[in-house]
GROMACS .gro file of C-alpha atoms in nm:
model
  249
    1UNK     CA    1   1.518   0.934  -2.242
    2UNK     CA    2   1.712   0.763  -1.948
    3UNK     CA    3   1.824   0.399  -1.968
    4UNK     CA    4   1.773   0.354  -1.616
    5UNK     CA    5   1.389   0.300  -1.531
    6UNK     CA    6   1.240   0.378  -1.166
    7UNK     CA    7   1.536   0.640  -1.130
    8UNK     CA    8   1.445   0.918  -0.907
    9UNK     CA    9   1.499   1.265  -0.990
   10UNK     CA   10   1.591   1.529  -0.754
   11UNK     CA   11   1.296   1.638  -0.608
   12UNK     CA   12   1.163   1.904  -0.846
   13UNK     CA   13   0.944   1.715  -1.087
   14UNK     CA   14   0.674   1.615  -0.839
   15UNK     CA   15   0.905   1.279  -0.765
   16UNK     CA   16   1.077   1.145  -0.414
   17UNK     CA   17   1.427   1.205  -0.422
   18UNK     CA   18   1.724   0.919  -0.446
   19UNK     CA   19   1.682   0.700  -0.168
   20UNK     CA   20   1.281   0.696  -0.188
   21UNK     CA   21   1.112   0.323  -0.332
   22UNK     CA   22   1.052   0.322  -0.653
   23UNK     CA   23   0.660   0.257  -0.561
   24UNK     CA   24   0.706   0.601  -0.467
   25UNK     CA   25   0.843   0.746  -0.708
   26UNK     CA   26   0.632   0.573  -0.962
   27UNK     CA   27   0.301   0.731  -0.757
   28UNK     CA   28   0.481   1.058  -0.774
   29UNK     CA   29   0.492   1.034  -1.161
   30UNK     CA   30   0.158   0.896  -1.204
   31UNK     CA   31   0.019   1.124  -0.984
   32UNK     CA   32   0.198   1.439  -1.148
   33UNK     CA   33   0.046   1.393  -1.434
   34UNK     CA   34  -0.325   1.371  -1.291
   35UNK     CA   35  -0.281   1.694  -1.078
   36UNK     CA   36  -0.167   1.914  -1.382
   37UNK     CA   37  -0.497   1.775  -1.574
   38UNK     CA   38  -0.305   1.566  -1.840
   39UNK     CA   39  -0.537   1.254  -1.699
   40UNK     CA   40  -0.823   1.414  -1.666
   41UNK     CA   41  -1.130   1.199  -1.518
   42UNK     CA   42  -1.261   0.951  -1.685
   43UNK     CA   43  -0.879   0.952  -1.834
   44UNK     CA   44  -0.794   0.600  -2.012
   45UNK     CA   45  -0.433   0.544  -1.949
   46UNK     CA   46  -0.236   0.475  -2.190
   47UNK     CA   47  -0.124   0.056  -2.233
   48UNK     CA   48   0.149  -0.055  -1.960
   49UNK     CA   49   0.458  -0.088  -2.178
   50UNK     CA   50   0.356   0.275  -2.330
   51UNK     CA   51   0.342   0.423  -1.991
   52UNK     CA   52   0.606   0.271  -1.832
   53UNK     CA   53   0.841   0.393  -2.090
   54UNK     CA   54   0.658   0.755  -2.071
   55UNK     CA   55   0.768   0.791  -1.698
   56UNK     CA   56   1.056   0.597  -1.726
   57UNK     CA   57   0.943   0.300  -1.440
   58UNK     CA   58   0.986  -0.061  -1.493
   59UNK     CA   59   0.639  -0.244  -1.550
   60UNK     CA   60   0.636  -0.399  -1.206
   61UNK     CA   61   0.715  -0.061  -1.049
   62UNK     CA   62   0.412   0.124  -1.197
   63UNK     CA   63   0.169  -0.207  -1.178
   64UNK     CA   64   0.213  -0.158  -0.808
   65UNK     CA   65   0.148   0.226  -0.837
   66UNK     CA   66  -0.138   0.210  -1.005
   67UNK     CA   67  -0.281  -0.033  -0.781
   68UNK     CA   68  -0.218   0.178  -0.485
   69UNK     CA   69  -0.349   0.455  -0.647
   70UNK     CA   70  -0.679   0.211  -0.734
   71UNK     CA   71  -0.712   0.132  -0.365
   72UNK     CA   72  -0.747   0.534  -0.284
   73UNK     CA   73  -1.015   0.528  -0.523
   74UNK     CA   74  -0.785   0.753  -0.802
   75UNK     CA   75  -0.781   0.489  -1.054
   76UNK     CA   76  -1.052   0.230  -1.165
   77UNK     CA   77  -0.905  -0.095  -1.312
   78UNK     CA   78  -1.163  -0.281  -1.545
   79UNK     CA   79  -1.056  -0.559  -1.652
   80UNK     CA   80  -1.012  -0.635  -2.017
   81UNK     CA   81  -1.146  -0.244  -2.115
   82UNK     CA   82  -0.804  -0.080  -1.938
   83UNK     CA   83  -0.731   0.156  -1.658
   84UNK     CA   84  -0.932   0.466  -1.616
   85UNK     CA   85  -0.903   0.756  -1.412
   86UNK     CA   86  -1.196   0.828  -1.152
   87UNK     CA   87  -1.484   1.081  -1.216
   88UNK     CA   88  -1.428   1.246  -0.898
   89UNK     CA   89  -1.402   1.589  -0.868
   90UNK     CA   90  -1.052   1.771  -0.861
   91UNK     CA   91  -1.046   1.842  -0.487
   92UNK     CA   92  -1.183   1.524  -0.376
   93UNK     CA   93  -0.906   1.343  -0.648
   94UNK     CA   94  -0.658   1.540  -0.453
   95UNK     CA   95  -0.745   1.440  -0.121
   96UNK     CA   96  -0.788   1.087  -0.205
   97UNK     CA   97  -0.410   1.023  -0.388
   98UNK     CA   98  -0.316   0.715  -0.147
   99UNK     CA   99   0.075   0.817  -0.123
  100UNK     CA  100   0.305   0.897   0.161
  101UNK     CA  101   0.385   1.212  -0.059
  102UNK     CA  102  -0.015   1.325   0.093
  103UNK     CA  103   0.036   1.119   0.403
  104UNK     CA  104   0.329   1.328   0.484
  105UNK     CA  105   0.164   1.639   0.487
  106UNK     CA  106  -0.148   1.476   0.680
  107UNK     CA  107  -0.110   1.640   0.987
  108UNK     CA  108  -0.403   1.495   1.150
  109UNK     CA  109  -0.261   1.112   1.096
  110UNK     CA  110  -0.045   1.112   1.372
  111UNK     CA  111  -0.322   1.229   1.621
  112UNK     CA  112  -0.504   0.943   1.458
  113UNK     CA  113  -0.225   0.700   1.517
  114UNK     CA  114  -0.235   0.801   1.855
  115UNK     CA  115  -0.558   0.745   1.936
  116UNK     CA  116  -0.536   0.383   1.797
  117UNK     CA  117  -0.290   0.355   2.047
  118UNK     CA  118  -0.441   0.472   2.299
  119UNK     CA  119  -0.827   0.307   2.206
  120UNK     CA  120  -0.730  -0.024   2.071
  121UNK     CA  121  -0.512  -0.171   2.333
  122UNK     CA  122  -0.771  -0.080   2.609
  123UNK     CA  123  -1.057  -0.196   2.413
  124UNK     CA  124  -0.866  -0.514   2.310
  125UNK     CA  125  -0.797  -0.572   2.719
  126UNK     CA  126  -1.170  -0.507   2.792
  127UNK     CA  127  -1.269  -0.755   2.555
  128UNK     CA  128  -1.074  -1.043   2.712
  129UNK     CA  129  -1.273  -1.010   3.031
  130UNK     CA  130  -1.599  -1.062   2.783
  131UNK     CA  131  -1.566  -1.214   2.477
  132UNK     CA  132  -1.751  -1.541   2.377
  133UNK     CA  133  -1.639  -1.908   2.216
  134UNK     CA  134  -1.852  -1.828   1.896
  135UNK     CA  135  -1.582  -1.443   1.855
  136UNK     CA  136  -1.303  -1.618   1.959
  137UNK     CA  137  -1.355  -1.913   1.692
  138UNK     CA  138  -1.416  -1.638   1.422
  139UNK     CA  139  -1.144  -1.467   1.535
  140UNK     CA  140  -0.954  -1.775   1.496
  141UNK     CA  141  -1.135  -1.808   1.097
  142UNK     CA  142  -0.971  -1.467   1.039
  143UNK     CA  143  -0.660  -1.549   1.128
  144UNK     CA  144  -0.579  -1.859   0.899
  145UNK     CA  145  -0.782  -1.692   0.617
  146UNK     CA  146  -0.544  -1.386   0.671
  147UNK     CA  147  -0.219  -1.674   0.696
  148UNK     CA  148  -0.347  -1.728   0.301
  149UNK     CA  149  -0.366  -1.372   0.149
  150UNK     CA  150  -0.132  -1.207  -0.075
  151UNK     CA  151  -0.296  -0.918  -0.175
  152UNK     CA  152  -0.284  -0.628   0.030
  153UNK     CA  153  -0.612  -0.478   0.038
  154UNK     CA  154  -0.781  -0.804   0.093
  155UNK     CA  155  -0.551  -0.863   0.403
  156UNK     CA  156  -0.588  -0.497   0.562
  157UNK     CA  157  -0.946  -0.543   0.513
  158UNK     CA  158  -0.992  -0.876   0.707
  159UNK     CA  159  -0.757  -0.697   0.954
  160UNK     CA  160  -0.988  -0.425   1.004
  161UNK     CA  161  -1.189  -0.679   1.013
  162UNK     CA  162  -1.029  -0.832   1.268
  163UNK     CA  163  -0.978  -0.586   1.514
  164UNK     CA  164  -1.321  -0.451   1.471
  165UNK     CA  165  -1.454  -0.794   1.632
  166UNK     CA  166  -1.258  -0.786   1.921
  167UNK     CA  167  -1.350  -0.401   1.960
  168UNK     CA  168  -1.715  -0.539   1.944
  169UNK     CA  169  -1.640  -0.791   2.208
  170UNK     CA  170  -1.569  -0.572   2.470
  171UNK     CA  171  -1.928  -0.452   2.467
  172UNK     CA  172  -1.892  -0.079   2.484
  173UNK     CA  173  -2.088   0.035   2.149
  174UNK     CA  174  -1.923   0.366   2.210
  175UNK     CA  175  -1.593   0.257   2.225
  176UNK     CA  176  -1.654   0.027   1.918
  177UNK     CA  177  -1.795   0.390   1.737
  178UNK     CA  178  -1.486   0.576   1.833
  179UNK     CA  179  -1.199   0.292   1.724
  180UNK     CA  180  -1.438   0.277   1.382
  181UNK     CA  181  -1.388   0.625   1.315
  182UNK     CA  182  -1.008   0.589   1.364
  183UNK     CA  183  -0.950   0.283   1.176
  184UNK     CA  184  -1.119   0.416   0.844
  185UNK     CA  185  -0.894   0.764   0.921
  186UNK     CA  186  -0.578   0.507   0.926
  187UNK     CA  187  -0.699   0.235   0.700
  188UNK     CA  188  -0.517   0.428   0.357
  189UNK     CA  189  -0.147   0.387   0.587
  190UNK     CA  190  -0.178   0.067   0.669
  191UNK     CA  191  -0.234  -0.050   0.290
  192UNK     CA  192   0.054   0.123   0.223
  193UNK     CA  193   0.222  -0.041   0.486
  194UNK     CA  194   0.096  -0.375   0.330
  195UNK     CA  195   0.175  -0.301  -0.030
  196UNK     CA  196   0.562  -0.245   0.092
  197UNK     CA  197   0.665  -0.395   0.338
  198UNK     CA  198   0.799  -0.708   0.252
  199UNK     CA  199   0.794  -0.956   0.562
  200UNK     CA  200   0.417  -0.784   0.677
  201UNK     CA  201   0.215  -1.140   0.597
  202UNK     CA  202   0.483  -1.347   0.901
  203UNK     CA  203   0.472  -1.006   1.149
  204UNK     CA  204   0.105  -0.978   1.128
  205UNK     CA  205   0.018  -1.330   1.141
  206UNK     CA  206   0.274  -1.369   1.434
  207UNK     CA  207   0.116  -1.040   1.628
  208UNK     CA  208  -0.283  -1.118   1.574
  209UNK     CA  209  -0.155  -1.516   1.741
  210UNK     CA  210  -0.055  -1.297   2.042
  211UNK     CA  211  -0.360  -1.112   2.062
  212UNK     CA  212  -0.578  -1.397   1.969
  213UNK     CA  213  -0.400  -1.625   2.259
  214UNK     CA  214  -0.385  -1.356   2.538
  215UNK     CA  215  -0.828  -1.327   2.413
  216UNK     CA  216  -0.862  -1.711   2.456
  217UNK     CA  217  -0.691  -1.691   2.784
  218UNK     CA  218  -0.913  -1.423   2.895
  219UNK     CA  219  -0.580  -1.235   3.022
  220UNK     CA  220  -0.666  -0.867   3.058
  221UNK     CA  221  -0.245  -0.801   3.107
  222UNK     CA  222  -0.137  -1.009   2.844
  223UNK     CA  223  -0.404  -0.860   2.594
  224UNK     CA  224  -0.352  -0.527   2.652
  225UNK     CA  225   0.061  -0.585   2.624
  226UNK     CA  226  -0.012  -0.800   2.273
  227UNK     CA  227  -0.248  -0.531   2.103
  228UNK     CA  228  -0.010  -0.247   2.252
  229UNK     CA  229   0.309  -0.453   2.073
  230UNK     CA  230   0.091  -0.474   1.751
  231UNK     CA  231  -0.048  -0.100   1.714
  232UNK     CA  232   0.279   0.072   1.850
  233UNK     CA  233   0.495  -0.118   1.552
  234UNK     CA  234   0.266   0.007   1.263
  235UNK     CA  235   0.262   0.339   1.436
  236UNK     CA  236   0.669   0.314   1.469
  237UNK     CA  237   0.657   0.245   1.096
  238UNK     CA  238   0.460   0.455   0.950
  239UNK     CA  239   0.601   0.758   1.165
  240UNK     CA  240   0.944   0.675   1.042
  241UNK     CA  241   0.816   0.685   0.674
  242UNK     CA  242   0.673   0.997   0.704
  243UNK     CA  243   0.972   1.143   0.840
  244UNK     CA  244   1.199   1.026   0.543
  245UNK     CA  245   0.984   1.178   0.318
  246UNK     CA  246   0.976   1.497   0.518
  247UNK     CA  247   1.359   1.516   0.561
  248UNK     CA  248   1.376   1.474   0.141
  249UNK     CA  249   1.176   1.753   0.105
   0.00000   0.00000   0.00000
């Protein structure tokens, strides 16, 4: 057994190449073994320090992968009774692995980036023509209580969150359908994005001021500039992501 946890093999065992994080590559073990059937559903893995050493990952390394993996709804962490694997049936397990190993080969996320791109801003400039002092003060709530968050989920979520209020704003119930259906389509990269990126709490905070500040304003221009800013650097990120795993492949 190697003395080096969170090394990455070369590709063949399921696992990111060198170069990859070693969230990755700790996802692509974990989820290795669920695919072939060794962790079945309803699967109790076995305690941390066991199945660290099993995969050969530091601790920290596959805490964070198996809290990914609980965010996509693969693994269910109860406290004090252990870490299960979900009942959910083979395919759906499948589909639902939250890596960029199954992001990569999501050929329909991109469109979906796009069309945040293309929705949000223009929804986001709509609403600064029309949104009230009682959205722009919870828009303001969301901010400070995002400021304070350190897990991941919890912040994409009051993201979401956020965004879907000043969607809401601009009064176009359609519009407010179509970004919905895009947002829950990109929700699983942008928890990613969360879970590594290291600096994403200052960017975001910084980014949602803009927005929020353009809003308050009621500055169509300045809106539509500050959401574009925003949505084009998570696209820019997770695009480039996707393509490193695609070039290790």
């Amino acid at each position: 057994m190697s003395t080096n946890p969170d090394r990455s093999g070369p590709g063949g065992d399921g696992v990111p190449a060198a170069g990859s994080s070693v969230v990755d590559t700790a996802i692509g073990r974990l989820r290795k073994r669920i695919e072939s059937g060794e962790f079945t559903p309803g699967h109790r893995l076995p305690p941390e320090a066991v199945l660290a050493s099993e995969l050969e990952l530091s601790r920290p390394s596959l805490r964070e992968a198996v809290r990914a993996l609980a965010m996509a709804g693969v693994l269910d962490v109860r406290r004090g009774d252990g870490t299960f694997v979900t009942d959910l049936r083979p395919d759906r397990l499948l589909r639902a692995l939250g890596s960029f190993l199954d992001l990569a080969q999501d050929t329909g996320l991109n469109e979906m980036l796009e069309c945040r791109k293309v929705l949000e801003p223009g929804a986001t400039a709509l609403a600064a023509t029309r949104i009230d002092e009682a959205t722009l003060d919870r828009l303001q709530e969301r901010i400070e209580r995002m400021r304070g968050l350190q897990d991941p989920e919890e912040l994409v979520h009051e993201d979401i969150a956020f965004h879907a209020d000043i969607v809401a704003a601009s009064g176009n119930r359609t519009l407010a359908s179509l970004a919905d259906s895009v947002t829950q389509r990109t929700a699983r990269a942008r928890i990613w994005r969360a879970l590594v990126k290291s600096d994403v709490l200052s960017w975001t905070h910084q980014q949602h001021m803009d927005i929020y500040t353009a809003l308050r304003s009621h500055d169509s221009l300045a809106a539509f500039t500050a959401a574009s800013r925003h949505v084009g650097d998570v696209e820019l990120w997770v695009r480039d992501r996707l393509d490193a795993v695609r070039d290790r492949r």
